[in-house]
Structure formats: structure tokens, C-alpha cells
Short mmCIF file of C-alpha atoms in Angstrom, two decimals:
data_model
loop_
_atom_site.label_atom_id
_atom_site.label_comp_id
_atom_site.label_asym_id
_atom_site.label_seq_id
_atom_site.Cartn_x
_atom_site.Cartn_y
_atom_site.Cartn_z
CA LEU A 1 46.62 -139.06 191.11
CA ILE A 2 47.12 -142.25 189.20
CA GLY A 3 45.87 -144.24 192.29
CA LYS A 4 42.91 -142.17 192.42
CA SER A 5 42.01 -142.97 188.82
CA THR A 6 42.73 -146.59 189.27
CA SER A 7 40.39 -146.78 192.34
CA LEU A 8 37.70 -144.87 190.49
CA ARG A 9 38.19 -147.32 187.48
CA ARG A 10 37.86 -150.37 189.71
CA LEU A 11 34.62 -148.81 191.12
CA ASP A 12 33.39 -148.60 187.55
CA LYS A 13 33.23 -144.69 187.83
CA LEU A 14 34.80 -144.54 184.30
CA GLU A 15 34.11 -140.75 183.71
CA ASP A 16 35.54 -139.76 186.97
CA ALA A 17 38.49 -141.96 186.50
CA GLU A 18 39.16 -140.54 183.08
CA ASN A 19 38.89 -137.03 184.48
CA SER A 20 41.45 -137.97 187.15
CA ILE A 21 44.00 -139.44 184.83
CA ARG A 22 43.58 -136.56 182.32
CA PHE A 23 44.31 -134.12 185.22
CA ALA A 24 47.38 -136.16 186.17
CA LEU A 25 48.56 -136.14 182.56
CA SER A 26 48.17 -132.37 182.36
CA LYS A 27 50.56 -132.08 185.46
CA TYR A 28 52.84 -134.90 184.40
CA PRO A 29 52.69 -135.16 180.56
CA ASN A 30 55.81 -137.53 180.38
CA ASP A 31 54.84 -140.03 182.98
CA PRO A 32 54.67 -143.48 181.52
CA GLU A 33 52.54 -144.76 184.59
CA CYS A 34 50.01 -142.10 183.63
CA PHE A 35 49.76 -143.56 180.07
CA ASN A 36 49.56 -147.08 181.54
CA GLU A 37 46.64 -146.12 183.57
CA LEU A 38 44.97 -144.24 180.82
CA GLY A 39 45.58 -147.35 178.46
CA THR A 40 43.96 -149.62 180.98
CA LEU A 41 41.02 -147.31 181.44
CA GLN A 42 40.58 -146.97 177.63
CA GLU A 43 40.67 -150.80 177.41
CA THR A 44 38.03 -151.13 180.08
CA LYS A 45 35.81 -148.72 178.18
CA GLY A 46 36.47 -150.79 174.97
CA ASP A 47 38.43 -148.12 173.32
CA TYR A 48 41.11 -150.39 172.13
CA LEU A 49 42.76 -148.34 169.45
CA GLU A 50 43.18 -145.48 171.97
CA ALA A 51 44.54 -147.90 174.63
CA ALA A 52 47.15 -149.12 172.04
CA THR A 53 48.17 -145.49 171.48
CA SER A 54 48.45 -145.01 175.19
CA PHE A 55 50.53 -148.09 175.77
CA GLN A 56 52.68 -147.29 172.94
CA LYS A 57 53.40 -143.73 174.45
CA SER A 58 54.22 -145.38 177.66
CA THR A 59 56.94 -147.51 176.14
CA ARG A 60 58.27 -144.60 174.16
CA LEU A 61 58.79 -142.80 177.35
CA GLN A 62 60.12 -145.81 179.05
CA SER A 63 61.29 -148.67 176.84
CA ASP A 64 61.56 -151.14 179.62
CA ASN A 65 58.01 -150.76 180.90
CA ILE A 66 57.03 -154.34 181.22
CA LEU A 67 53.50 -153.64 182.02
CA ALA A 68 52.84 -151.44 179.10
CA GLN A 69 54.56 -153.89 176.70
CA TYR A 70 52.48 -156.79 178.23
CA ALA A 71 49.22 -154.86 178.04
CA TYR A 72 49.86 -153.65 174.59
CA ALA A 73 50.46 -157.23 173.51
CA MET A 74 47.23 -158.42 175.08
CA LEU A 75 45.20 -155.88 173.09
CA GLY A 76 45.83 -158.32 170.24
CA LYS A 77 42.57 -160.15 171.68
CA TYR A 78 40.50 -157.20 170.48
CA ILE A 79 42.38 -155.56 167.54
CA LYS A 80 45.23 -156.09 165.28
CA VAL A 81 48.33 -154.66 166.85
CA ASP A 82 51.88 -154.62 165.54
CA SER A 83 54.07 -157.23 167.08
CA ASN A 84 56.17 -155.97 170.02
CA ALA A 85 57.92 -159.38 170.32
CA THR A 86 61.44 -157.93 169.74
CA ALA A 87 61.00 -155.24 172.40
CA MET A 88 59.71 -157.86 174.92
CA GLU A 89 62.57 -160.35 173.94
CA LYS A 90 65.06 -157.55 174.47
CA LEU A 91 63.70 -156.94 177.93
CA LEU A 92 64.07 -160.69 178.74
CA LEU A 93 67.82 -160.25 178.28
CA ASN A 94 67.97 -158.13 181.42
CA GLU A 95 69.29 -160.65 184.09
CA GLU A 96 68.04 -158.41 186.92
CA LEU A 97 64.23 -158.97 186.09
CA SER A 98 62.17 -160.59 188.78
CA ASP A 99 60.45 -163.81 187.96
CA SER A 100 57.11 -162.12 187.88
CA ASP A 101 58.29 -159.62 185.24
CA ARG A 102 59.79 -162.48 183.28
CA SER A 103 56.52 -164.36 183.46
CA LEU A 104 54.46 -161.37 182.33
CA LEU A 105 56.89 -161.01 179.36
CA HIS A 106 56.70 -164.60 178.46
CA TYR A 107 52.95 -164.79 178.74
CA GLY A 108 52.71 -161.64 176.44
CA LEU A 109 55.09 -163.19 174.03
CA GLY A 110 53.10 -166.45 174.10
CA TYR A 111 50.03 -164.35 173.06
CA VAL A 112 51.96 -162.38 170.34
CA TYR A 113 53.37 -165.68 168.80
CA GLN A 114 49.90 -167.38 169.04
CA GLY A 115 48.46 -164.29 167.08
CA LEU A 116 51.23 -164.72 164.50
CA GLY A 117 50.33 -168.53 164.01
CA ASP A 118 53.73 -169.59 165.50
CA TYR A 119 52.15 -172.25 168.00
CA ASP A 120 55.39 -173.90 168.98
CA THR A 121 57.04 -170.72 169.95
CA SER A 122 53.85 -169.57 171.69
CA TYR A 123 53.62 -172.72 173.81
CA GLN A 124 57.19 -172.39 174.71
CA HIS A 125 56.56 -168.80 176.17
CA TYR A 126 53.37 -169.95 177.92
CA GLU A 127 55.18 -172.82 179.40
CA LYS A 128 58.11 -170.55 180.79
CA ALA A 129 55.61 -168.08 182.03
CA ASN A 130 53.65 -170.73 183.82
CA ASN A 131 56.69 -172.20 185.48
CA LEU A 132 57.93 -168.82 186.55
CA TYR A 133 54.64 -167.87 187.94
CA ALA A 134 54.54 -171.29 189.86
CA SER A 135 57.97 -170.77 191.24
CA GLU A 136 56.79 -167.61 193.03
CA SER A 137 53.50 -168.89 193.99
CA ASP A 138 52.60 -170.01 197.59
CA PHE A 139 50.16 -172.39 196.13
CA ASP A 140 50.90 -175.84 197.73
CA PHE A 141 49.18 -178.50 195.44
CA PRO A 142 50.29 -181.49 197.61
CA ALA A 143 48.68 -179.80 200.77
CA LEU A 144 45.52 -179.07 198.73
CA SER A 145 45.24 -182.62 197.44
CA GLN A 146 45.56 -183.87 201.00
CA LYS A 147 43.00 -181.45 202.32
CA VAL A 148 40.56 -182.42 199.47
CA GLY A 149 41.16 -186.09 200.27
CA GLU A 150 40.22 -185.51 204.06
CA LEU A 151 37.16 -183.66 203.08
CA VAL A 152 35.91 -186.34 200.80
CA ALA A 153 36.82 -189.04 203.30
CA ASN A 154 34.84 -187.27 206.03
CA PHE A 155 31.95 -186.40 203.98
CA LYS A 156 29.73 -189.34 204.93
CA PRO A 157 25.82 -189.75 204.82
CA GLY A 158 25.74 -189.48 208.61
CA LEU A 159 27.41 -186.06 208.49
CA LEU A 160 24.71 -184.85 205.98
CA ASN A 161 21.92 -186.24 208.29
CA HIS A 162 23.30 -184.24 211.20
CA PHE A 163 22.85 -181.09 209.31
CA SER A 164 19.65 -182.03 207.56
CA GLU A 165 17.60 -179.09 208.90
CA ILE A 166 19.80 -176.50 207.50
CA GLY A 167 21.33 -175.53 204.12
CA TYR A 168 20.64 -177.43 200.95
CA THR A 169 17.78 -179.89 201.42
CA ALA A 170 17.59 -181.75 198.07
CA ASP A 171 18.36 -185.46 197.97
CA GLN A 172 21.51 -185.13 195.93
CA SER A 173 24.61 -184.17 197.91
CA ILE A 174 26.90 -181.34 196.89
CA LEU A 175 30.50 -180.98 198.10
CA ILE A 176 32.01 -177.65 197.44
CA VAL A 177 35.65 -177.52 197.80
#
């Protein structure tokens, strides 16, 4: 039922998504994931206060709900929310967390501390989040740099003339990487 609501929300069928998640909540009124989806749907609709309430319900039902903690912190973009920094910092003490969960928590904390005007602490959390994210990423910057260098080296006027009858025909060349 949660998946149905998520799919409908992503298809921008918000009324159907809300009906689906409300039905799920009628069947499972204490499911934190239902409240996560409801909060995400409410945020999508611009109902930020309701989204905050839903994410708070989710964390009351499951205090270690990282996605709800993160989503609640990010609502600070739109509305004034109470700091959930203490709860997120407590979750970071769990040594069994994955790097992606740690990254989410650090990113959320970066946003919380930025909102509080503590830019040094905010930067430290953003830096940790980015380093953790990069450690799990398959992105290979040296390989990309090499490929871009090869593309630039091979992009010569003769190549452009060879394809002069198709594509972009203005005098100025465009290289899209």
C-alpha cells in the first residue's frame, strides 16, 4: 500500500496517492513508514506543517527512523522546525549504521546547524556527509577526467565538417559532455 502511494505521488497523482496512504494508515495506524510516505506526500503538496507532524509521528513510533529525522530536518527550508539535532546525533552513535545512513544524518545535521547560524558545525557535518557519500559512490573522477580529455582532443574541425549535414548547424561549436 505504501508503494502504491509512492508510485502515484511520483506520477503526480497526488489525490490518489493520499487516498492510498490514508487507506494504508487505516489498516496500519502505527506504521512509521506510512507516516514517512504521508509526510513526503504532504511536503510535495506544500503542506509543510502537516508534513512536519507526520515525520514527528514517524519518529515517535520509531526513534531510530533515519529517513524521518532527515526529512523533518529538511523541512527547515520551508518552515521553522524545532531542532532535532540531539536525536540525529544520538543516532550517529550507533556503530552499525551504514555509510549512506550516516551521510543522511550528517547532511540533515548540516542543514539544522546552518539554520541555527552555527556555520562551522554545519560545514563539518556537510563535509562528513560528502565524504561518506563519496566513499560509497561508484563515481570515478579520474576516469571521467580522462574521457573528457579524450573527447576534447578528438573534437577537431574536420570531425565537425564530416557531420555538417546533420545536427546543430550554427557556426559556433558545442561540445556536450
